[in-house]
CSV table of C-alpha atoms in Angstrom, one decimal:
chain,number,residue,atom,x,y,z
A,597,UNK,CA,21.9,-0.3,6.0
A,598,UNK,CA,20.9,-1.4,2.3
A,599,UNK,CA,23.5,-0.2,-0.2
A,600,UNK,CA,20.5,1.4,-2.0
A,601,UNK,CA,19.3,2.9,0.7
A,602,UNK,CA,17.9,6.6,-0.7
A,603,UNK,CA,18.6,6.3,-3.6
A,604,UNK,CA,15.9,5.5,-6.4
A,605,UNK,CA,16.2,1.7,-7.7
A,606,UNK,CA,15.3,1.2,-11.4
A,607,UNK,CA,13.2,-2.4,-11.6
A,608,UNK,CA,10.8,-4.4,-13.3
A,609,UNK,CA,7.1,-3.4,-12.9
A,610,UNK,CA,3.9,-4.8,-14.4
A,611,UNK,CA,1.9,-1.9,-15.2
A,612,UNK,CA,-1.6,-1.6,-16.5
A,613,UNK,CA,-1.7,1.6,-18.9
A,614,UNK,CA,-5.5,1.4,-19.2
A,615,UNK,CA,-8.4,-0.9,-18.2
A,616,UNK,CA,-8.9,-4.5,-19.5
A,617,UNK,CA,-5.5,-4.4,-21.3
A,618,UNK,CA,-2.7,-6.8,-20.7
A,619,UNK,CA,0.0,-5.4,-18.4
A,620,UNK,CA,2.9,-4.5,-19.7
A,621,UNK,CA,6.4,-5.3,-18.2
A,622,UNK,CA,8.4,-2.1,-17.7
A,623,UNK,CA,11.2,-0.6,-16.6
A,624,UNK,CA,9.8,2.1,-13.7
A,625,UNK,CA,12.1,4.0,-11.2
A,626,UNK,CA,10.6,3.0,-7.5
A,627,UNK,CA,11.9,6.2,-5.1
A,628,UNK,CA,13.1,6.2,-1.4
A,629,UNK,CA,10.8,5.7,1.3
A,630,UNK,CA,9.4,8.7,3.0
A,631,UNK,CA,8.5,9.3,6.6
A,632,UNK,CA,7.0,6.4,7.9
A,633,UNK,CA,7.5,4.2,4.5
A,634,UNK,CA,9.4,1.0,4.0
A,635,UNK,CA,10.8,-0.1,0.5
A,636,UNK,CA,10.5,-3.7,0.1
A,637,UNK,CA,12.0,-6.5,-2.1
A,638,UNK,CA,8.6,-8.1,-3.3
A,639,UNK,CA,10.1,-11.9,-4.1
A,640,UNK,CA,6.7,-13.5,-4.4
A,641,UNK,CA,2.9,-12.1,-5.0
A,642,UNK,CA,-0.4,-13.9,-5.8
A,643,UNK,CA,-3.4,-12.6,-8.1
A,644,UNK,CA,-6.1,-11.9,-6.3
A,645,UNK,CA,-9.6,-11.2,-7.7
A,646,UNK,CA,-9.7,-7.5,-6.5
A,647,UNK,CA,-7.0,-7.0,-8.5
A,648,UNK,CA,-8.8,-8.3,-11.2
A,649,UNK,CA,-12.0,-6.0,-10.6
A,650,UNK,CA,-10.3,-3.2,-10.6
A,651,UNK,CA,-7.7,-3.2,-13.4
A,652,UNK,CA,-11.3,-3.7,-15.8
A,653,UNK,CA,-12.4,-0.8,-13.7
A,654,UNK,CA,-16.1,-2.2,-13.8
A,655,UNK,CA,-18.1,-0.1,-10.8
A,656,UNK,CA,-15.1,1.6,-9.8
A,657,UNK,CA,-13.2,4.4,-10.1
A,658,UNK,CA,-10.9,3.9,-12.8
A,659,UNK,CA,-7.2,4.9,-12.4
A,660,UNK,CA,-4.4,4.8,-14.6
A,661,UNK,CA,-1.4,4.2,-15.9
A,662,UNK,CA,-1.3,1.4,-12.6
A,663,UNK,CA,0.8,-1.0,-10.8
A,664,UNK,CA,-1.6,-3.6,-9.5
A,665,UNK,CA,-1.0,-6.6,-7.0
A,666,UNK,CA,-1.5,-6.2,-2.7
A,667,UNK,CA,-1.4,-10.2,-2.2
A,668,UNK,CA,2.3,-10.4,-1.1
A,669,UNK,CA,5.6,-11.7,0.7
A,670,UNK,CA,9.0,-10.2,0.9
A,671,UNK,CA,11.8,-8.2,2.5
A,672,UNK,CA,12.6,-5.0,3.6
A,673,UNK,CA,15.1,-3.0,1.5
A,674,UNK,CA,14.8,0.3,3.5
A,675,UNK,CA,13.3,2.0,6.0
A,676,UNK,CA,12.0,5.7,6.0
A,677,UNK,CA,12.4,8.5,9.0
A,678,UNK,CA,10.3,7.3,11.9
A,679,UNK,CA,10.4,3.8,11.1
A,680,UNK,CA,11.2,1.8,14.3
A,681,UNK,CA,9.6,-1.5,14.1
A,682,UNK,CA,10.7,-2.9,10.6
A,683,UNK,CA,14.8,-2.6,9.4
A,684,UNK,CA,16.6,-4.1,5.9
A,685,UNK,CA,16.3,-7.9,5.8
A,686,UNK,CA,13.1,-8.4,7.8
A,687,UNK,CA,10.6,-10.9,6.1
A,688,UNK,CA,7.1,-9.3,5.9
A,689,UNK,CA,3.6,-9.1,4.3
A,690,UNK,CA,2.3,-6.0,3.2
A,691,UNK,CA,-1.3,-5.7,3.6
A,692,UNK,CA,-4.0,-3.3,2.1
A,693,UNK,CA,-5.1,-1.9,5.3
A,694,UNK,CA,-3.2,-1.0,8.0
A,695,UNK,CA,-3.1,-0.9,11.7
A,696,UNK,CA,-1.3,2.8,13.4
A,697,UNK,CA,-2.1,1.6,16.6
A,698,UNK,CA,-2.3,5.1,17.8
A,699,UNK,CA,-5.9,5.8,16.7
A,700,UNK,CA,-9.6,4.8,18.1
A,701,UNK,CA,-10.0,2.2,15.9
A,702,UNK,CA,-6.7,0.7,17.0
A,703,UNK,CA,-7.1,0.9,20.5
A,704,UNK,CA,-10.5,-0.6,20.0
A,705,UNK,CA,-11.0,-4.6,20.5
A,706,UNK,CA,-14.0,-4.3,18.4
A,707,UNK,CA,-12.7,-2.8,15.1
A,708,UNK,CA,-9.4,-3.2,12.9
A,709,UNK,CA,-10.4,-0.4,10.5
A,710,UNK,CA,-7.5,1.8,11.3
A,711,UNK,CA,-8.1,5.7,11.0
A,712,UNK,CA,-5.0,6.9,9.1
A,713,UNK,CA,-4.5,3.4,7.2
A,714,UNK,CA,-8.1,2.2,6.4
A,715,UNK,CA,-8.7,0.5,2.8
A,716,UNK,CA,-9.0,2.7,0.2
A,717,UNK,CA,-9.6,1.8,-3.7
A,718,UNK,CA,-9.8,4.9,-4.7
A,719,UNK,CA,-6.1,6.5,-3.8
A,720,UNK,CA,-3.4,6.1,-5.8
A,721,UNK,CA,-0.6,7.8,-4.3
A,722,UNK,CA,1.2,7.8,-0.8
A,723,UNK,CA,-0.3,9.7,2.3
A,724,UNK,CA,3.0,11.4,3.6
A,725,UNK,CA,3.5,13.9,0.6
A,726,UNK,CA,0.5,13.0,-1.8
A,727,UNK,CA,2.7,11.9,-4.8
A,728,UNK,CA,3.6,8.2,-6.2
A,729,UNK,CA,7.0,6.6,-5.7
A,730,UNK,CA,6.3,5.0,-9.1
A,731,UNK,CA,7.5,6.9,-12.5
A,732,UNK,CA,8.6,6.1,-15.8
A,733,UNK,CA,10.4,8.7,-17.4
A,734,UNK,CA,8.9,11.3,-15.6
A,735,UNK,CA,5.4,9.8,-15.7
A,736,UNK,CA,4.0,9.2,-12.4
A,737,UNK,CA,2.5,5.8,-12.2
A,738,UNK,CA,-0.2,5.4,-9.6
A,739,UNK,CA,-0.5,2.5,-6.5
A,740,UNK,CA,-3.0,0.1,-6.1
A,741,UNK,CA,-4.2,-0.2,-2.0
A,742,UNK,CA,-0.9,1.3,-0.6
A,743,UNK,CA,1.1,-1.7,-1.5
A,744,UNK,CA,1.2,-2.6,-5.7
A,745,UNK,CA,3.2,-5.7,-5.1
A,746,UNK,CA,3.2,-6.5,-9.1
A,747,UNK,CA,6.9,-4.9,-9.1
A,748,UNK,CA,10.0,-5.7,-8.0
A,749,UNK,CA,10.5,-2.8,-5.7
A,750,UNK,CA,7.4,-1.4,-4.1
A,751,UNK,CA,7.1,1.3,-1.2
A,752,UNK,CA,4.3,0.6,1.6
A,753,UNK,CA,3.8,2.7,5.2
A,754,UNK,CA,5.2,0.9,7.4
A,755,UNK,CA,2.1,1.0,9.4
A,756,UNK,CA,0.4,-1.6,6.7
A,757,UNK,CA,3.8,-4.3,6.8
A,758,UNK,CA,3.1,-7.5,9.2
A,759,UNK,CA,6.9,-9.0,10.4
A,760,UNK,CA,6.8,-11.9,10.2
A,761,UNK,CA,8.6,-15.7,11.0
A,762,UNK,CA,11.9,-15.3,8.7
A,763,UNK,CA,11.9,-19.1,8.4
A,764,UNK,CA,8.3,-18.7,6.7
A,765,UNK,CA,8.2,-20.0,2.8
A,766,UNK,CA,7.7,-17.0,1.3
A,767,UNK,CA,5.6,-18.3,-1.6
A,768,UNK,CA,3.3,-19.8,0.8
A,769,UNK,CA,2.3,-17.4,3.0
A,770,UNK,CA,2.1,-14.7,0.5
A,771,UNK,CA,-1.7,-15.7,0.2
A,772,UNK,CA,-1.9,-15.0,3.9
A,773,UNK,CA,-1.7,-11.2,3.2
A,774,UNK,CA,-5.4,-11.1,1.4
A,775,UNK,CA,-7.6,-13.8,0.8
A,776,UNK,CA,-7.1,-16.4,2.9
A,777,UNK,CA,-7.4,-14.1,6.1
A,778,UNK,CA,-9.8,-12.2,4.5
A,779,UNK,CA,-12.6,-15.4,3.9
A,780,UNK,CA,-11.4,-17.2,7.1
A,781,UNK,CA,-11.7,-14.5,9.5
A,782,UNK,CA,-14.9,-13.2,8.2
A,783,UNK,CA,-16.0,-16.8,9.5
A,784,UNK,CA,-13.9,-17.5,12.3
A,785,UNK,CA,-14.0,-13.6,14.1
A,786,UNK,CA,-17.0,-12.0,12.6
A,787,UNK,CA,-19.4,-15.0,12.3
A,788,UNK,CA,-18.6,-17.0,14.8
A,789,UNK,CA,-20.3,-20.3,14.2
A,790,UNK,CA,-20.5,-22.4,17.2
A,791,UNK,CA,-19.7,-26.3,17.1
A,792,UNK,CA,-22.6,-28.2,15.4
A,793,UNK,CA,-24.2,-25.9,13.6
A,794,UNK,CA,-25.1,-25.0,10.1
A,795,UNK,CA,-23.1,-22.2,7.4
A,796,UNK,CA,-23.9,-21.1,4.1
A,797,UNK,CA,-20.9,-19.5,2.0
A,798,UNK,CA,-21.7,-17.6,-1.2
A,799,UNK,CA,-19.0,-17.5,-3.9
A,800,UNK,CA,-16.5,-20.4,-3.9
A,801,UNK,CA,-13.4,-18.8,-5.1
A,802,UNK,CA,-10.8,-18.4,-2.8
A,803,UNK,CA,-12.1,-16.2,0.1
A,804,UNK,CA,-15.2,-18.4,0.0
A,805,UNK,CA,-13.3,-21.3,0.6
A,806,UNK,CA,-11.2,-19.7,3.1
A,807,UNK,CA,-14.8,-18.7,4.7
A,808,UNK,CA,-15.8,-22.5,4.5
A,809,UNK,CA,-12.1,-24.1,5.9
A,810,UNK,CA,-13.1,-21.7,8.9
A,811,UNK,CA,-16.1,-23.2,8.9
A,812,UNK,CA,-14.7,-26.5,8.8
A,813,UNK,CA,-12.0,-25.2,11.9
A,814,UNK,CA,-15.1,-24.0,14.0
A,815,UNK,CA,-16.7,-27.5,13.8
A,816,UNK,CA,-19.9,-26.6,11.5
A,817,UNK,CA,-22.1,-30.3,11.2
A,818,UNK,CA,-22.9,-28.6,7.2
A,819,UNK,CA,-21.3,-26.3,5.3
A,820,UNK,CA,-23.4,-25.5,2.2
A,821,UNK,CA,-21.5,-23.8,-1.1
A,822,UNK,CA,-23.6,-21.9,-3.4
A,823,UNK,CA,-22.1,-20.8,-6.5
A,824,UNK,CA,-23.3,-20.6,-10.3
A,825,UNK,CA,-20.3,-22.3,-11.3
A,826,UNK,CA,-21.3,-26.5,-10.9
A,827,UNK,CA,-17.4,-27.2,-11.8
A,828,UNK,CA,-16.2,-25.4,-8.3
A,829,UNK,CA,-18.1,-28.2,-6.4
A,830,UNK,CA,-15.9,-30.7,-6.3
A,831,UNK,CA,-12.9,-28.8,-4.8
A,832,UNK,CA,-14.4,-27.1,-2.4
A,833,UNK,CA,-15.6,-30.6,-0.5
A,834,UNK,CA,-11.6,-30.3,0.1
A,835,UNK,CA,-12.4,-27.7,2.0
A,836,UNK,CA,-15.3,-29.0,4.3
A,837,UNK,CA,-18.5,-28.3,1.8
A,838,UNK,CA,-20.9,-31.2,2.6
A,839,UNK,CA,-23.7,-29.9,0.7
A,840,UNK,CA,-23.7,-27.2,-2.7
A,841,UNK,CA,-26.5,-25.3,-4.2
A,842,UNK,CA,-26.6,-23.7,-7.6
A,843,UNK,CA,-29.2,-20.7,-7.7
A,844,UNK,CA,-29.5,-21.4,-11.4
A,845,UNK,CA,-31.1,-25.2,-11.0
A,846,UNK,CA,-34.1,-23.6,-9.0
A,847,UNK,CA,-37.0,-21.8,-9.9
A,848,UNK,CA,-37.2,-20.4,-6.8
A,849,UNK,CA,-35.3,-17.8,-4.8
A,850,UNK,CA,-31.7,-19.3,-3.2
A,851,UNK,CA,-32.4,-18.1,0.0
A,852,UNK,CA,-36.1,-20.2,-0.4
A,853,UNK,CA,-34.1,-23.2,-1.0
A,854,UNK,CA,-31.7,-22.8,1.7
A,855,UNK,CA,-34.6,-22.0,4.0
A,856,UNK,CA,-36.3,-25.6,3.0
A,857,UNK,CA,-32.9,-27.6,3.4
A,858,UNK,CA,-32.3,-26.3,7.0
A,859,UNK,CA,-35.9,-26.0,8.4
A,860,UNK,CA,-36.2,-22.3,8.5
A,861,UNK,CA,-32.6,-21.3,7.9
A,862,UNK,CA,-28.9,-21.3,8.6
A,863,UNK,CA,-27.5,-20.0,12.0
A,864,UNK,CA,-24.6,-18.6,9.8
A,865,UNK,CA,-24.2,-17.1,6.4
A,866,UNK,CA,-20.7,-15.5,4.4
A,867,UNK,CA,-21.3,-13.7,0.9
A,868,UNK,CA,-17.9,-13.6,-0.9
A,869,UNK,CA,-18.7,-12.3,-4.0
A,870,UNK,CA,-19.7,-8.7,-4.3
A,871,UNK,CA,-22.9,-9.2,-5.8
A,872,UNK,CA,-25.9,-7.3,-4.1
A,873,UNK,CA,-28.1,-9.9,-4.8
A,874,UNK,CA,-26.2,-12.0,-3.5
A,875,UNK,CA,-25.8,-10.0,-0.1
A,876,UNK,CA,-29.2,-10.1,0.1
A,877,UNK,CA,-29.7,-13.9,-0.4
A,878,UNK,CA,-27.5,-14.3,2.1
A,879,UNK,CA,-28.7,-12.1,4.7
A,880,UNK,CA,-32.5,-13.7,4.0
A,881,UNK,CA,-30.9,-17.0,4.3
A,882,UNK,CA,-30.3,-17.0,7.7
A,883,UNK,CA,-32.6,-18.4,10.5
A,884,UNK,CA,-34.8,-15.9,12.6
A,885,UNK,CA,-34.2,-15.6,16.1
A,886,UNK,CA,-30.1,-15.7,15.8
A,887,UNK,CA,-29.5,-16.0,12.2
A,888,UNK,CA,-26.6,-14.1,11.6
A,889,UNK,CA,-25.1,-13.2,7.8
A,890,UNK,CA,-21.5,-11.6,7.0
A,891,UNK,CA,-20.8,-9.9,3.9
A,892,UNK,CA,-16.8,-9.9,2.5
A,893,UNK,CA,-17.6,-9.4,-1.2
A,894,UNK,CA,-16.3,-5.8,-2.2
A,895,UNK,CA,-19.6,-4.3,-4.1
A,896,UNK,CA,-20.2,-2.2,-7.3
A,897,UNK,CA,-20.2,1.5,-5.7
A,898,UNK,CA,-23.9,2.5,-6.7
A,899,UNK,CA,-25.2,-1.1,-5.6
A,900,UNK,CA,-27.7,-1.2,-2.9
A,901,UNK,CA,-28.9,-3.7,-0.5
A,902,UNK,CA,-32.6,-3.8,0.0
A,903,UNK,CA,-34.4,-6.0,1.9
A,904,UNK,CA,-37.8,-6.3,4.1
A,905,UNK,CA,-37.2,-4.4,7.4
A,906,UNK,CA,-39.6,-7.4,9.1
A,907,UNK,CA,-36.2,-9.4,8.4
A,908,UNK,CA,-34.6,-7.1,11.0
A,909,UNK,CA,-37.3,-7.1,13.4
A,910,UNK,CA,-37.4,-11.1,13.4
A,911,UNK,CA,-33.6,-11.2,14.8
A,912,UNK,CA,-31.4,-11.6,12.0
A,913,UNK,CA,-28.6,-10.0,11.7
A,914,UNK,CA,-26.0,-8.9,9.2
A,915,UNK,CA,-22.7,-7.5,9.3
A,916,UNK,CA,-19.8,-6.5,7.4
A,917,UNK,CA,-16.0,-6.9,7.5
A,918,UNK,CA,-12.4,-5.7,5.9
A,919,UNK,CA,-9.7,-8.5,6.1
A,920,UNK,CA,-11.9,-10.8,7.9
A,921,UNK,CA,-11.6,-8.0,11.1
A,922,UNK,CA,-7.7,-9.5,11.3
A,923,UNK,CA,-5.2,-6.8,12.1
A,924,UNK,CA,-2.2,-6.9,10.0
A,925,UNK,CA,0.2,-6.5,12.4
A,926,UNK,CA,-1.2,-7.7,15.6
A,927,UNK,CA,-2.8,-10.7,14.4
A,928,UNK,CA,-1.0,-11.8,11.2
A,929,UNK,CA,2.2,-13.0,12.5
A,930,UNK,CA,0.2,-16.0,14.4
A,931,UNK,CA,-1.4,-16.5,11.6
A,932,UNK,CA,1.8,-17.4,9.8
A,933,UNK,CA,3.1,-18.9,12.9
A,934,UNK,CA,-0.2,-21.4,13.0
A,935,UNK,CA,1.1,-22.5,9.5
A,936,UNK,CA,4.5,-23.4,10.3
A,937,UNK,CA,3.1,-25.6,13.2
A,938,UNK,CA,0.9,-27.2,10.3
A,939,UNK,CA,-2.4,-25.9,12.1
A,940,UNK,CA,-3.5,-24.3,9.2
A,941,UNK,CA,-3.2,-25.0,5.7
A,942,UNK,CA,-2.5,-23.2,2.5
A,943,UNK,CA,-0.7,-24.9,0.1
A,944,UNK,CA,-4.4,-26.4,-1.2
A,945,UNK,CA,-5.5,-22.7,-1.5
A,946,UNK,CA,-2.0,-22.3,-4.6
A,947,UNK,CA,-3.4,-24.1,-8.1
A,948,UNK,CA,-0.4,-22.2,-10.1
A,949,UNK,CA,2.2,-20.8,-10.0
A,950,UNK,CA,4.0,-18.4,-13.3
A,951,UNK,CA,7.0,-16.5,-13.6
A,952,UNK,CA,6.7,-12.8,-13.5
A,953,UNK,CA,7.2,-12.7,-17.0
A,954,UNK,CA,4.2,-14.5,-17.5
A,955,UNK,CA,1.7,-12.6,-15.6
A,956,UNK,CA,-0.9,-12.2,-17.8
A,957,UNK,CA,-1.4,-15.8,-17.8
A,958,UNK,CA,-2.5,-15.1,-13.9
A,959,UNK,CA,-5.0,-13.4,-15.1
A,960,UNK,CA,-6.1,-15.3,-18.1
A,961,UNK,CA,-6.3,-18.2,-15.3
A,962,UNK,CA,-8.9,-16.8,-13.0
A,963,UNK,CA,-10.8,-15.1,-15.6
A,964,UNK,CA,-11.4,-18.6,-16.8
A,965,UNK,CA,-12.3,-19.7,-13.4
A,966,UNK,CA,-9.4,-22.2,-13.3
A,967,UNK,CA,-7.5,-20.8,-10.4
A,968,UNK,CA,-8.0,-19.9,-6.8
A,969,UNK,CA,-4.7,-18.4,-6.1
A,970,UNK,CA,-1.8,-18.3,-8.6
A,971,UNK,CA,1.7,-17.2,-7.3
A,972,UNK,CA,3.5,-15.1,-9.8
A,973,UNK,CA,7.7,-15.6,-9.0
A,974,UNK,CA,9.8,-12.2,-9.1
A,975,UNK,CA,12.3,-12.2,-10.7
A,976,UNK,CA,11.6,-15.0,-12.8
C-alpha cells in the first residue's frame, strides 16, 4: 500500500485558466481515488494535437479552468474500492477511452467503443460521483478525456489504464497511449489494405504517419501523403510515403488528382485531420467497386460531410474509428510488447523532448508545425 494512499497529494499541475493562454504551473491538490479509480504517478506525457484543439476551444465546447494532456506513461500510486486488476507500482498507460468489458460493446469483436467508458470531450469531471479530483484552493479544476496527464498526480477509472511490460521505457511508449495507435490502427484494423495495393493518408502529422507506417507494415506498393504543408514531405518518406500531393499546387479538386495518378482511384484512403473537406476528399478518392476510406480526424461539432449519394451506390465505402478500433486494455499491452521485440518503432515518431517546466514550448512546437510528438519529462 502507497504511504499516500487516501489521502489528497498536493503536486504540480499545468493548468489552462482560459482558452489560447499559456498554461500555468500550479500547485493543485489531486484527491483519492473513488470506486473504480486509480491514482497514478504520471512520470512522462507527450502533446498531442487534440490537446492542442481543445485548450483554443475552436468548434468545441469550451471548459475551464483545465488540466490538459491524455498522451501518457506511468505508475500506479493507489487503487480505489473495486479495483482488482491494477495495484501501487504497476507501469501503465492511461488512455481516453476505455474498455469495462462488461458491456455490449466490449463483448463485441466488432467495436471497442465501450458503453460506460466511451470518448468524451465534453466531460470534465469523474463518472463515480460527478465531481473533479482536481482543486486549487477550493476551486475545482476540470479533466480533460478522463485522464489530464499534464500533472504530476492524476486520477483515471481504472477501466481506461492498459498494464503494461514494467521493463517498457516509459518515455517511449507514452506515445503509444494516443497517436500512434490511433493512425496505425485506423490502417492496420479498420482499413485493412491488402499487400500490393495502393493508400492515400490525409494530414501528415503524427497519426497520419502512424496511418502511413501501417501502411508501410501491411505491404502497400504506394503510399501517397497529402498535406498543405510541402516541408512535411520529406519526413514522412521515413515513414513509407512514396509519392505526396499538395491540394494547393492543383487547380483541380485533390480527390481529381488522386483519381488520375491511380487510374480511377485508391483501394484505401485515412483522413487524419479533422477537416470536412478533407473527409470528403478522401472518401471521393477512393476507387469504385471496393474503394474503401477511414476517417480518424476529430471534426468541428457543426461540420457536415456531404457528398453525392451515387458515390455510395458505386461501392465505396467509408468508415470511422476511435483509437484506431484498438482496445486499451486488451490490445495495448502487445502493442507495447511488439516494441520491445523491435517489431514496431517509435522512437522516429519523438522530435523533442522539454522539461515539465517548459511546456509551453510543447505547444509553441507543434503550433509551428515543427513537432510530431514532443515528450514533456515530470518532474523536470
Amino acid at each position: 500500500m502507497s504511504s499516500t494512499a487516501g489521502q489528497v497529494i498536493k503536486c504540480k499541475a499545468a493548468v489552462a485558466w482560459e482558452a489560447g493562454k499559456p498554461l500555468v504551473i500550479e500547485e493543485v491538490e489531486v484527491a483519492p481515488p473513488q470506486e473504480n479509480e486509480v491514482r497514478l504517478k504520471i512520470l512522462f506525457t507527450a502533446l498531442c494535437h487534440s490537446d492542442v484543439y481543445f485548450w483554443e476551444a475552436k468548434g468545441q465546447k469550451p471548459l475551464f479552468p483545465r488540466i490538459f494532456g491524455h498522451e501518457a506513461a506511468g505508475i500506479v500510486e493507489s487503487v480505489g474500492k473495486g479495483v482488482t486488476e491494477l495495484k501501487p507500482g504497476d507501469h501503465v498507460l492511461p488512455i481516453f477511452t476505455g474498455e469495462c468489458k462488461e458491456c455490449r460493446h466490449c463483448k463485441s469483436a466488432e467495436s471497442n467503443l465501450c458503453e460506460t467508458l466511451r470518448f468524451d470531450n465534453d466531460r470534465g469531471h469523474m463518472l463515480a460521483d460527478g465531481k473533479t479530483r482536481f482543486s486549487k484552493n477550493g476551486q475545482p479544476i476540470y479533466h480533460f478525456l478522463g485522464t489530464s496527464t499534464f500533472s504530476e498526480y492524476t486520477v483515471s477509472h481504472a477501466g481506461c489504464v492498459a498494464k503494461i511490460n514494467p521493463e517498457a521505457p516509459l518515455d517511449k511508449v507514452c506515445v503509444l497511449s494516443c497517436g500512434v495507435s490511433t493512425g496505425m490502427g485506423a490502417t492496420l484494423n479498420v482499413a485493412k489494405p491488402q499487400k500490393g495495393q495502393t493508400v492515400a493518408v490525409f494530414g501528415l502529422g503524427a497519426v497520419g504517419l502512424a496511418a502511413c507506417e501501417g501502411a508501410r507494415m501491411a505491404g502497400a506498393s504506394r503510399i501517397i501523403g497529402v498535406d498543405l504543408n510541402p516541408a512535411r514531405f520529406d519526413r514522412a518518406k521515413n515513414f513509407g510515403v512514396t509519392e505526396f500531393v499538395n491540394p494547393k499546387d492543383h487547380d483541380k479538386p485533390v480527390q481529381q488528382v488522386i483519381a488520375e495518378m491511380t487510374d480511377g482511384g485508391v483501394d484505401r484512403a485515412v483522413e487524419c485531420t479533422g477537416s470536412f473537406q478533407a473527409m470528403i476528399s478522401a472518401f471521393e478518392c477512393v476507387h469504385d467497386g471496393w474503394g474503401l476510406a477511414v476517417l480518424v480526424g476529430v471534426p468541428s461539432k457543426d461540420d457536415a460531410f456531404m457528398t453525392n449519394p451515387m458515390n455510395f451506390l458505386n461501392e465505396r465505402t467509408v468508415k470511422g474509428t476511435i483509437f484506431g478500433n484498438y482496445r486499451p486494455r486488451t490490445d495495448i499491452p502487445s502493442r507495447v510488447e511488439k516494441y520491445m521485440n523491435k517489431e514496431l518503432e517509435l522512437d522516429k515518431f519523438i522530435t523533442h523532448s522539454v522539461p515539465f517546466s517548459e511546456i509551453n514550448k510543447a505547444f509553441d512546437y507543434m503550433l509551428k508545425g515543427e513537432s510530431l510528438r514532443c515528450v514533456i519529462r515530470m518532474g523536470a
